[in-house]
XYZ file of C-alpha atoms in Angstrom:
527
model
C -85.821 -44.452 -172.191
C -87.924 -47.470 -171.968
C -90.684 -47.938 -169.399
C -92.025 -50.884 -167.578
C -95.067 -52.054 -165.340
C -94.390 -52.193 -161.474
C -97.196 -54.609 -160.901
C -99.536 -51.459 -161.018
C -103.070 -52.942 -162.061
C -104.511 -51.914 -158.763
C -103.354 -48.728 -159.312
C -106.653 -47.606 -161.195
C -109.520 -48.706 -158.164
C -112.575 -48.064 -157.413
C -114.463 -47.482 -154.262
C -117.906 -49.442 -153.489
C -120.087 -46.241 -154.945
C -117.979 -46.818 -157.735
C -115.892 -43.876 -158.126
C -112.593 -44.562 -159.523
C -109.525 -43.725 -156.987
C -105.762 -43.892 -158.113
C -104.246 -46.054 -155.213
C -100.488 -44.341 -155.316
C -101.656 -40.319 -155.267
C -104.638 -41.153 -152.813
C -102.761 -39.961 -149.901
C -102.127 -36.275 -152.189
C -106.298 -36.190 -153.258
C -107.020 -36.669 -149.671
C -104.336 -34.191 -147.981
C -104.973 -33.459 -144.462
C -107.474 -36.517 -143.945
C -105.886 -39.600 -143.793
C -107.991 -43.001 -142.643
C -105.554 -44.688 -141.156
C -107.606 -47.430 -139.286
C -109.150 -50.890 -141.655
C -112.055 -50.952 -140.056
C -112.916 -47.366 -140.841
C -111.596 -47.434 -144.423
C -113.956 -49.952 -144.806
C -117.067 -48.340 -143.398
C -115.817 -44.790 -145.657
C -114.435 -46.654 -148.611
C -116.368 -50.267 -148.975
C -114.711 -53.889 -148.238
C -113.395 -53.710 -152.412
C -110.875 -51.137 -152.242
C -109.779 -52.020 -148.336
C -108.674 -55.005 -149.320
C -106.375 -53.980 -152.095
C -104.972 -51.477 -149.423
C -101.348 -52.764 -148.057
C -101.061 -52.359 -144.249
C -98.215 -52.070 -141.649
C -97.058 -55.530 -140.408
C -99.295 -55.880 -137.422
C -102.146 -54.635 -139.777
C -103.136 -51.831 -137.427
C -102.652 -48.833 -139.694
C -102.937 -48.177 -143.781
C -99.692 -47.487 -145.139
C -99.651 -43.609 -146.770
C -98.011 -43.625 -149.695
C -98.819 -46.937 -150.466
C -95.669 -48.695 -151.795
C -96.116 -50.112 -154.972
C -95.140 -53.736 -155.771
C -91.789 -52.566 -157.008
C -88.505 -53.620 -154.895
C -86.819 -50.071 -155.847
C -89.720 -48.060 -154.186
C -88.009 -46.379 -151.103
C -91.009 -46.871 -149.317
C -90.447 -51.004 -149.771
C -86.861 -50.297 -148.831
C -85.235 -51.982 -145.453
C -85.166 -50.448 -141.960
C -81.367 -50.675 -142.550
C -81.265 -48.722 -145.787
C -83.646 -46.393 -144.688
C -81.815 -45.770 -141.488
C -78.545 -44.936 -143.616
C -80.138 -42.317 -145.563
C -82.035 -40.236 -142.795
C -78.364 -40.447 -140.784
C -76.428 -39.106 -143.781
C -79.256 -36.398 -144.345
C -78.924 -35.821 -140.967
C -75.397 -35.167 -140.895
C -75.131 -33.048 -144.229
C -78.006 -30.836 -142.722
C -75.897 -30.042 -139.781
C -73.204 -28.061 -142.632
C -74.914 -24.882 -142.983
C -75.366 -23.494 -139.759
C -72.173 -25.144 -138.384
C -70.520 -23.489 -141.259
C -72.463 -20.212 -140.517
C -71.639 -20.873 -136.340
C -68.030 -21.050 -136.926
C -68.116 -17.079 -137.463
C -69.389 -16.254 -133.926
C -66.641 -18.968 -132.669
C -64.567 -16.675 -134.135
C -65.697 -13.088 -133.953
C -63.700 -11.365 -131.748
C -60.812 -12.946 -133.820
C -62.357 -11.417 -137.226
C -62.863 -7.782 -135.715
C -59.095 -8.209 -134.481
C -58.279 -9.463 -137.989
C -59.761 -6.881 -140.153
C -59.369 -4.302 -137.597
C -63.019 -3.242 -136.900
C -65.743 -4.402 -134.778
C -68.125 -7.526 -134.138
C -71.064 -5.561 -135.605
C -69.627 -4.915 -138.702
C -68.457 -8.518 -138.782
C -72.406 -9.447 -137.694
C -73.459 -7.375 -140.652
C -71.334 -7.774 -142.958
C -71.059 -11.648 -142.810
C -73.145 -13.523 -140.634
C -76.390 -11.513 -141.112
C -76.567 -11.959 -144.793
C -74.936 -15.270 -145.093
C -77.889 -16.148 -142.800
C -80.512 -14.462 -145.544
C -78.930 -16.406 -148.264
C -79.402 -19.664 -146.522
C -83.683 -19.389 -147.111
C -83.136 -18.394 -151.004
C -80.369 -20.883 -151.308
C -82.908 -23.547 -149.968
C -86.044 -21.898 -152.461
C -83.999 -22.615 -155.560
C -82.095 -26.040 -154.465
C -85.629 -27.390 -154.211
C -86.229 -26.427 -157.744
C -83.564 -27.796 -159.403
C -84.002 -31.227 -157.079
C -87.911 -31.119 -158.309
C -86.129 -31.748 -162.099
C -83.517 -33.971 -161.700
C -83.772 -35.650 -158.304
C -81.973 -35.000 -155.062
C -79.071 -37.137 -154.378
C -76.878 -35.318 -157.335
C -78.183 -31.413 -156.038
C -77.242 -32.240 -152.771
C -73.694 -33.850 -154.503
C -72.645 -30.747 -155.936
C -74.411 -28.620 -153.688
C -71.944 -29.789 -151.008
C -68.844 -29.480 -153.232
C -69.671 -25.824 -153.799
C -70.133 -25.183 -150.918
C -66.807 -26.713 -149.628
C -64.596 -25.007 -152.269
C -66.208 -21.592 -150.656
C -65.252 -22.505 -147.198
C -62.186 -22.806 -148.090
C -62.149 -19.703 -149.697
C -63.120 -18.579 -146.031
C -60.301 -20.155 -144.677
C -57.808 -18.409 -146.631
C -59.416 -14.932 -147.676
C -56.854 -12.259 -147.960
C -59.280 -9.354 -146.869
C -62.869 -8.892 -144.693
C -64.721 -8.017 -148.102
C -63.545 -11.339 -149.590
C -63.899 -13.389 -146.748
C -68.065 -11.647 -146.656
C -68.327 -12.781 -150.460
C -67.186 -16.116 -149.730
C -68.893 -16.965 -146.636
C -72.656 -15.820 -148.253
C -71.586 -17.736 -151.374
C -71.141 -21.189 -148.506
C -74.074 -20.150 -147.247
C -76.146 -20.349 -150.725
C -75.256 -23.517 -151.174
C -74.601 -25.643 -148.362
C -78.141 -24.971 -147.351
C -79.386 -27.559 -149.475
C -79.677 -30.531 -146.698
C -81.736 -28.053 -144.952
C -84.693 -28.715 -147.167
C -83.642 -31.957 -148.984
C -84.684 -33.705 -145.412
C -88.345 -33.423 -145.579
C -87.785 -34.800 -149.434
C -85.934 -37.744 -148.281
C -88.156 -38.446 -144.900
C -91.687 -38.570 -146.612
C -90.023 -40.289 -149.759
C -88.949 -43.325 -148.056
C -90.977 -43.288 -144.523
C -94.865 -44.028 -144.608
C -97.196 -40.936 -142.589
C -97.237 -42.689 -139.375
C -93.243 -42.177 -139.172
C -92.713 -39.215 -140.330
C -93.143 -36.955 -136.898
C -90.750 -39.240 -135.385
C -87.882 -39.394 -138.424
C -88.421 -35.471 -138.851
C -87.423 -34.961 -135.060
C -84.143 -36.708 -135.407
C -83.568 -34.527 -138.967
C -84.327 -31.429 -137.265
C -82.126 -32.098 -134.176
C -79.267 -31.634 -137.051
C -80.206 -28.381 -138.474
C -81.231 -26.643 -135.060
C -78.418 -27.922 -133.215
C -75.716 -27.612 -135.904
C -75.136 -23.391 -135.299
C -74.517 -24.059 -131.743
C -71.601 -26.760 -132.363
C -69.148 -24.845 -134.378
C -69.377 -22.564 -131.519
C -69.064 -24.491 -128.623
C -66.159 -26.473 -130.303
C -64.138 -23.796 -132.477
C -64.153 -21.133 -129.320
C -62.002 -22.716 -127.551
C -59.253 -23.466 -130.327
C -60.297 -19.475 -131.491
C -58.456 -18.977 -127.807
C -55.567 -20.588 -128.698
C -55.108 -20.278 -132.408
C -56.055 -18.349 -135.412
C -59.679 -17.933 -136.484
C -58.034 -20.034 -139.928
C -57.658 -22.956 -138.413
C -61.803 -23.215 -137.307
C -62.372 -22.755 -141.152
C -59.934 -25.267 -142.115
C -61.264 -27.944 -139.642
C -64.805 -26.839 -140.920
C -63.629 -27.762 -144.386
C -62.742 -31.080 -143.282
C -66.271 -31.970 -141.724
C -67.609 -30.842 -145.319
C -65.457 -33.326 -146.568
C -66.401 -36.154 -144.852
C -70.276 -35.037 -145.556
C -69.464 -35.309 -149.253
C -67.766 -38.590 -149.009
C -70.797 -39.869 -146.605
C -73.254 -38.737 -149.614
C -70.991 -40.608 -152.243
C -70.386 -43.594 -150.634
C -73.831 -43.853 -149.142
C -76.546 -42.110 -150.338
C -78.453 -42.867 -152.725
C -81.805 -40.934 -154.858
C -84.928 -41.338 -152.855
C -86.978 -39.562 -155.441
C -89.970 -42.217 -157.175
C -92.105 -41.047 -159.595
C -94.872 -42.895 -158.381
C -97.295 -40.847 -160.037
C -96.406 -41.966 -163.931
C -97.865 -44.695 -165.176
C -95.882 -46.978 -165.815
C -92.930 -45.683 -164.050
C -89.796 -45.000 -166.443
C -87.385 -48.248 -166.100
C -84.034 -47.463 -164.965
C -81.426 -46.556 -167.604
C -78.051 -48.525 -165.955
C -77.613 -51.036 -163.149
C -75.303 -51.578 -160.648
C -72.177 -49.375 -160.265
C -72.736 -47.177 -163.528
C -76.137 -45.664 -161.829
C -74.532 -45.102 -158.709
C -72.364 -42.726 -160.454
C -74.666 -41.669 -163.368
C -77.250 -41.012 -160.133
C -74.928 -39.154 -158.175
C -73.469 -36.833 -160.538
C -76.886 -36.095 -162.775
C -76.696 -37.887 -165.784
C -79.704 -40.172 -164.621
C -81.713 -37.169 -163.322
C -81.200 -35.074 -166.476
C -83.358 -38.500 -168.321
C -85.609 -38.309 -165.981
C -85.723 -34.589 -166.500
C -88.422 -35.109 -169.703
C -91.074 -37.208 -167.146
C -91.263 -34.287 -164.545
C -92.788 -31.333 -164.446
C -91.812 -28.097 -166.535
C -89.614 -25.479 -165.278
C -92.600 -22.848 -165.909
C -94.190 -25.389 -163.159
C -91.364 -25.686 -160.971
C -90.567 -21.858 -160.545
C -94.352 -21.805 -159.959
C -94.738 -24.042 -157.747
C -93.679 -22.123 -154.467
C -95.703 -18.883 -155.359
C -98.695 -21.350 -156.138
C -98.208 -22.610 -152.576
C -97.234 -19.622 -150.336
C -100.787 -17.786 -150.477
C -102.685 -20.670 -149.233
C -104.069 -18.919 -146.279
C -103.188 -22.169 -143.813
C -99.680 -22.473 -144.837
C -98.951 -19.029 -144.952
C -99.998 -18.446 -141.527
C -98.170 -21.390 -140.138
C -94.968 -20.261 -142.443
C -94.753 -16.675 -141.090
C -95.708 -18.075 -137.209
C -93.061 -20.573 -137.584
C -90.364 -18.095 -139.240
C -90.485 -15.274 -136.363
C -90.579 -18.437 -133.731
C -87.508 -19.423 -134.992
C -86.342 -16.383 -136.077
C -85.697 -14.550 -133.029
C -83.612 -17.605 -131.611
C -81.395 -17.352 -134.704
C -80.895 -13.420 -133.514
C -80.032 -15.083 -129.898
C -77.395 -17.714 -131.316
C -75.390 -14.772 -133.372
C -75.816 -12.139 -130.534
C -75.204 -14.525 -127.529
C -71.658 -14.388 -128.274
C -71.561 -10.765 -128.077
C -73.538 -10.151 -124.633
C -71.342 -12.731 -122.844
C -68.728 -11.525 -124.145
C -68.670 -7.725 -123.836
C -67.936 -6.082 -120.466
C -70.418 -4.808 -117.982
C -73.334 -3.267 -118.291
C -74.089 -4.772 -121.352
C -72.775 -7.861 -120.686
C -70.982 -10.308 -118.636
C -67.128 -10.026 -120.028
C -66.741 -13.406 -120.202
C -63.281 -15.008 -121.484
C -63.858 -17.003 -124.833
C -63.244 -20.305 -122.767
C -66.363 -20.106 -121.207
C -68.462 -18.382 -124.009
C -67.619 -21.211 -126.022
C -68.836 -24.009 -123.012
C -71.783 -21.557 -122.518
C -72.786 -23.651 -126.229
C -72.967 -26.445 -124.325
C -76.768 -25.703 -123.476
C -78.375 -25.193 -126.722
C -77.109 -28.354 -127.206
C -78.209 -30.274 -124.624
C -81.701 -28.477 -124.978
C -82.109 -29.609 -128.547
C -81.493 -32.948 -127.263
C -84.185 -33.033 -124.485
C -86.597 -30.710 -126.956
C -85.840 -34.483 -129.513
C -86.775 -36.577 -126.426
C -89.782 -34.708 -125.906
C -91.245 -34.259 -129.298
C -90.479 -37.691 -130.013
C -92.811 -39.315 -127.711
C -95.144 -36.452 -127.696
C -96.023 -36.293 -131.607
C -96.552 -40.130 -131.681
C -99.089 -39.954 -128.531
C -100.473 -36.827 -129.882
C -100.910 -38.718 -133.111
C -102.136 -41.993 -132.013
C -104.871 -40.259 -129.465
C -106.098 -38.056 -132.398
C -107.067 -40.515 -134.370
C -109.085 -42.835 -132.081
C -110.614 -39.589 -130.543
C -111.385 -39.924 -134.380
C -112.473 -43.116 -134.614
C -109.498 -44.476 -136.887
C -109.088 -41.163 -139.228
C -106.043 -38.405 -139.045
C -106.767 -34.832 -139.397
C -103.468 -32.324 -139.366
C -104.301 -29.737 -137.690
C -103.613 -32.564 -134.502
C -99.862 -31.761 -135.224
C -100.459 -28.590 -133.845
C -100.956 -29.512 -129.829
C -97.504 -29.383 -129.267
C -97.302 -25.747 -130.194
C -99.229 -25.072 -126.538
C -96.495 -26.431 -124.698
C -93.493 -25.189 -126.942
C -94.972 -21.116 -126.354
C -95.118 -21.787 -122.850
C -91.122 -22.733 -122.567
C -90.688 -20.176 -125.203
C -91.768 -17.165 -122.735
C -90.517 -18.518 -119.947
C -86.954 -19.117 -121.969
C -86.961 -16.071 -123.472
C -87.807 -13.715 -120.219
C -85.392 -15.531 -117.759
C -82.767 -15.183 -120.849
C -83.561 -11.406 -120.848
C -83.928 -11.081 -117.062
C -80.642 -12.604 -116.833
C -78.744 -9.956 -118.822
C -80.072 -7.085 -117.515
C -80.133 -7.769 -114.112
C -76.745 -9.331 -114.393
C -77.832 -12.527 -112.616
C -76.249 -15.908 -112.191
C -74.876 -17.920 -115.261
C -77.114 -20.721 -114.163
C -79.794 -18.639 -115.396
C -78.297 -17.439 -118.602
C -78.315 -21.066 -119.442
C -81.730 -22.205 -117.839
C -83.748 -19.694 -119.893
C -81.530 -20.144 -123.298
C -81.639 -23.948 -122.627
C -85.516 -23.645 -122.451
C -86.021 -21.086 -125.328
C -84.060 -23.656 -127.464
C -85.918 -27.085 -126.018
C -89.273 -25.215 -127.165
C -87.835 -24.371 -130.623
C -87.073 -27.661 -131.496
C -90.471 -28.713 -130.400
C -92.767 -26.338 -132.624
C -90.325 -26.543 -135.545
C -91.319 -30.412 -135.930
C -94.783 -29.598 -134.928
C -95.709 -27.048 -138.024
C -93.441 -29.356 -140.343
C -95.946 -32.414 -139.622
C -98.817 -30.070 -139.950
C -97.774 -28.532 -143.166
C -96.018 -31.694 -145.048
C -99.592 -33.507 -144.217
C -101.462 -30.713 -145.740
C -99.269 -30.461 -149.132
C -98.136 -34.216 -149.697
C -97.361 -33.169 -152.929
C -94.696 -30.395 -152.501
C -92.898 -30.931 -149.510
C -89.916 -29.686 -150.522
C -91.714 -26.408 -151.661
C -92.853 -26.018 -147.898
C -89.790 -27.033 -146.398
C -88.031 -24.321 -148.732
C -90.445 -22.010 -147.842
C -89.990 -22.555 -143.999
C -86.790 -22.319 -144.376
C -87.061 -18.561 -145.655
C -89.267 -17.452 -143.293
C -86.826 -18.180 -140.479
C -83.842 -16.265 -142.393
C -86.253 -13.933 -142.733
C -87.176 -13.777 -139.313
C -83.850 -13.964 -138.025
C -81.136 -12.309 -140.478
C -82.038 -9.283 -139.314
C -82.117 -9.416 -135.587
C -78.553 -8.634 -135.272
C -78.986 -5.751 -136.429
C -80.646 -3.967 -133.811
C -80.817 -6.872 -130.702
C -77.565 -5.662 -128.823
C -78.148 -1.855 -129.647
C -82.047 -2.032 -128.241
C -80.575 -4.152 -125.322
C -77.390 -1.842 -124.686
C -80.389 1.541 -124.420
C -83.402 -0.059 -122.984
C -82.532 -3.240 -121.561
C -82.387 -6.893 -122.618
C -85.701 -7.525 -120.268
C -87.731 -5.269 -122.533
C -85.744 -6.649 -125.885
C -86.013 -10.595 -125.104
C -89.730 -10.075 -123.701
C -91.110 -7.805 -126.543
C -89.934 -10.497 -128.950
C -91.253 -13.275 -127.248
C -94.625 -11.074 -127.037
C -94.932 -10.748 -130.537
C -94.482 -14.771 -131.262
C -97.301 -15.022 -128.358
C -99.480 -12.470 -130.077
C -99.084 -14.399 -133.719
C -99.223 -17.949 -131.690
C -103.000 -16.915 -130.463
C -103.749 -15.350 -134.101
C -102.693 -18.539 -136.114
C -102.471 -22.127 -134.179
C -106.034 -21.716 -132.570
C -107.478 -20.225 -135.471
C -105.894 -23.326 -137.620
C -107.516 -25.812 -135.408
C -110.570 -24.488 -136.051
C -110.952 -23.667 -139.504
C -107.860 -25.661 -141.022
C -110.210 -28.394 -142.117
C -112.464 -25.470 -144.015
C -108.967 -24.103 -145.536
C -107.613 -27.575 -146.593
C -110.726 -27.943 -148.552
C -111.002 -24.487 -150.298
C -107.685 -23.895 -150.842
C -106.301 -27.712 -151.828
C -103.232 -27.531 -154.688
């Protein structure tokens, strides 16, 4: 494969003490201290190596990456293109929880089906199927780390629709388990191909924003297939969810064919390997893998790539923020697959609700993820934009942490009302006030430790995002398992407020701790 220059002779700089500083993997040497202001860069840096620096168009902020001079750089790509990618990511990361979520739409239907009850159905299906979502994300990442994301997510998506419809048709509960995990492995891949796609084409100063509106998929996605396949569960057979699933699958894959395209730059080589093809021919070499197995030879080695997580993971910052993030979110995952089953089942456990109004109960985790977007939206950018004049002109991550403070408060408050609520057997309104809350909060510190973590490993966030992403199966497969039975012989008080004591016990142990010492951790334990 031939190569070719992208302009790249300011890529080897130097700063006015003369040190020599490679413009394009600055942002990676630096993690977790970003100058974002001109003025400071040139008081730190020298007037030299400022001015080679490209800067947003009202030239208030350094651009991290910095794009190189080559038109097919996603970073130099338009709003419009941009725009089209982060909605189809969106949309494809909304598959594997909705495809999970259409199991508690129908689980009444199942234990009717296969004659047995909703906990073996939990068990059997929907608690591992949720496990194999975090190692399907570990090794998509490590196959997109060779040969480049758009054709992993391609084929990822196929798979994962042929299983579906496996679902949709499966003769017996044992085959209908097999192929709903199998979905699960695979469809997962959106789930961590997002942060890929967001910090390959958006520069640091975006990313908080464009990571809220990729999040809103994946955390609102389980409670959709609920809220919209329980009330045709009511009517029809559980089949016909699974089949309708299949079709939104369908229309993900077409979305990725038609529009996506690979966001992955090797911005590091020098000079960066030409293109092979042009024009239609590598669309399609692109999107089915031919042009990321050529690539394959310029990227790292699989030895590195299997690595690579485990190299990662016992960072003391990121591990901490990992395992705080993955019970956060895990016990909500335990809420979404239970919920079903406390409204559901008759007094005193539950409420005995018909399936018509379980399924509109899913009305307020969706709403909440909506107001939780809202909020972190506007929070993260003032966060952001305070920190660094408090810091005259310079970013430090552990900032991305503040909104963790406000998202434990709603999370206690969600949690006990939710809990409150179902032993006590109050109102409805306050089933959905403290789930509604619990969610809103979820959506906030999800974001929150994604900025914090993707600015502290530039370099692998893909790795982190994978890694996230098993912490919160991790935290959450297994909740089912004993949520209703501890509620059902102690009380859902003591079951909802233990749990949300043990995230406030691990929130004081890690985010404070972080904000103190995270710039001492960055620097001892940098990849």
């Amino acid at each position: 494969m031939s190569v070719h220059s992208t302009d790249k002779e300011v890529e080897k700089t130097s700063d006015d003490s003369g040190s020599e500083i490679n413009l394009y993997s600055f942002h990676e040497q630096r993690a977790g201290r970003l100058v974002i202001d001109p003025e400071e860069a040139k008081i730190e840096f020298g007037d030299t190596f400022t001015s080679k620096l490209k800067l947003t168009e009202d030239g208030t902020k350094i651009l991290w990456p910095q794009p190189t001079d080559d038109p097919e750089d996603p970073q130099n790509w338009s709003d419009r293109r941009k725009t089209a990618q982060l909605i189809v990511v969106t949309l494809a990361s909304v598959v594997p929880d909705f495809d999970s979520g259409i199991g508690i739409a129908g689980i009444f239907a199942l234990a009717k089906q296969y004659d047995t009850t909703t906990g073996v159905i939990n068990n059997l299906s929907s608690n591992w199927s949720i496990f194999l979502l975090g190692i399907g994300g570990v090794c998509a990442v490590m196959v997109m780390r060779k040969f480049g994301r758009l054709p992993v997510l391609f084929w990822s998506q196929v798979l994962a629709l042929g299983f579906l419809i496996g679902c949709t048709f499966a003769p017996s509960l044992n085959t209908f388990a097999a192929f709903r995990c199998l979905t699960a492995f695979f469809a997962t891949c959106p789930q961590v191909t997002g942060l890929f796609v967001v910090t390959d084409i958006y520069p640091f100063h975006l990313q908080a924003r464009k990571f809220n509106i990729w999040t809103m998929g994946f955390i609102g996605s389980p409670f959709l297939s609920p809220f919209v396949f329980g009330f045709l569960v009511a009517r029809t057979s559980w089949r016909w969810a699974y089949g309708i699933g299949s079709l939104y699958g369908l229309v993900v894959i077409v979305l990725i064919a038609f529009f996506m395209e690979e966001t992955m730059y090797d911005r590091a080589l020098n000079p960066v390997p030409q293109r092979p093809s042009t024009g239609m021919r590598y669309r399609i070499e692109s999107l089915i893998g031919i042009t990321g197995a050529r690539m394959a030879k310029y990227r790292s080695s699989w030895y590195q790539i299997i690595l690579s997580p485990l190299n990662l993971i016992w960072r003391p910052h990121l591990l901490a923020a990992v395992v705080f993030q993955g019970i956060f979110f895990g016990f909500s995952i335990g809420v979404n697959v239970t919920q079903a089953v406390f409204l559901g089942t008759p007094p005193p456990v539950g409420f005995g609700l018909k399936p018509f109004a379980i399924s509109g109960s899913y009305a307020t985790p969706i709403v909440a993820v909506i107001i939780g977007e809202l909020v972190g939206r506007y929070l993260n950018d003032w966060i952001m934009e305070f920190s660094i004049r408090r810091n005259k002109g310079v970013h430090e991550a552990e900032s991305r942490l503040w909104p963790c403070y406000l998202a434990i408060l709603l999370y206690v408050c969600g949690f006990v009302v939710l809990g409150a609520s179902f032993q006590n057997k109050l109102s409805l309104g306050a089933v959905i006030m403290g789930w509604g809350i619990a969610v809103a909060s979820i959506m906030i510190n999800t974001v929150a430790v994604y900025a914090y973590c993707t600015d502290c490993f530039p370099k692998n966030p893909g790795e982190m995002s994978a890694l996230s992403s098993l912490a919160r199966a991790l935290g959450g497969f297994s909740v089912a398992y004993f949520q209703v039975p501890w509620a059902s012989k102690y009380g859902a008080l003591q079951t909802f407020g233990v749990e949300a004591a043990i995230v406030v016990g691990l929130f004081l142990l890690v985010v404070p701790t972080l904000q103190l010492k995270g710039r001492y951790l960055r620097e001892r334990y940098s990849t």
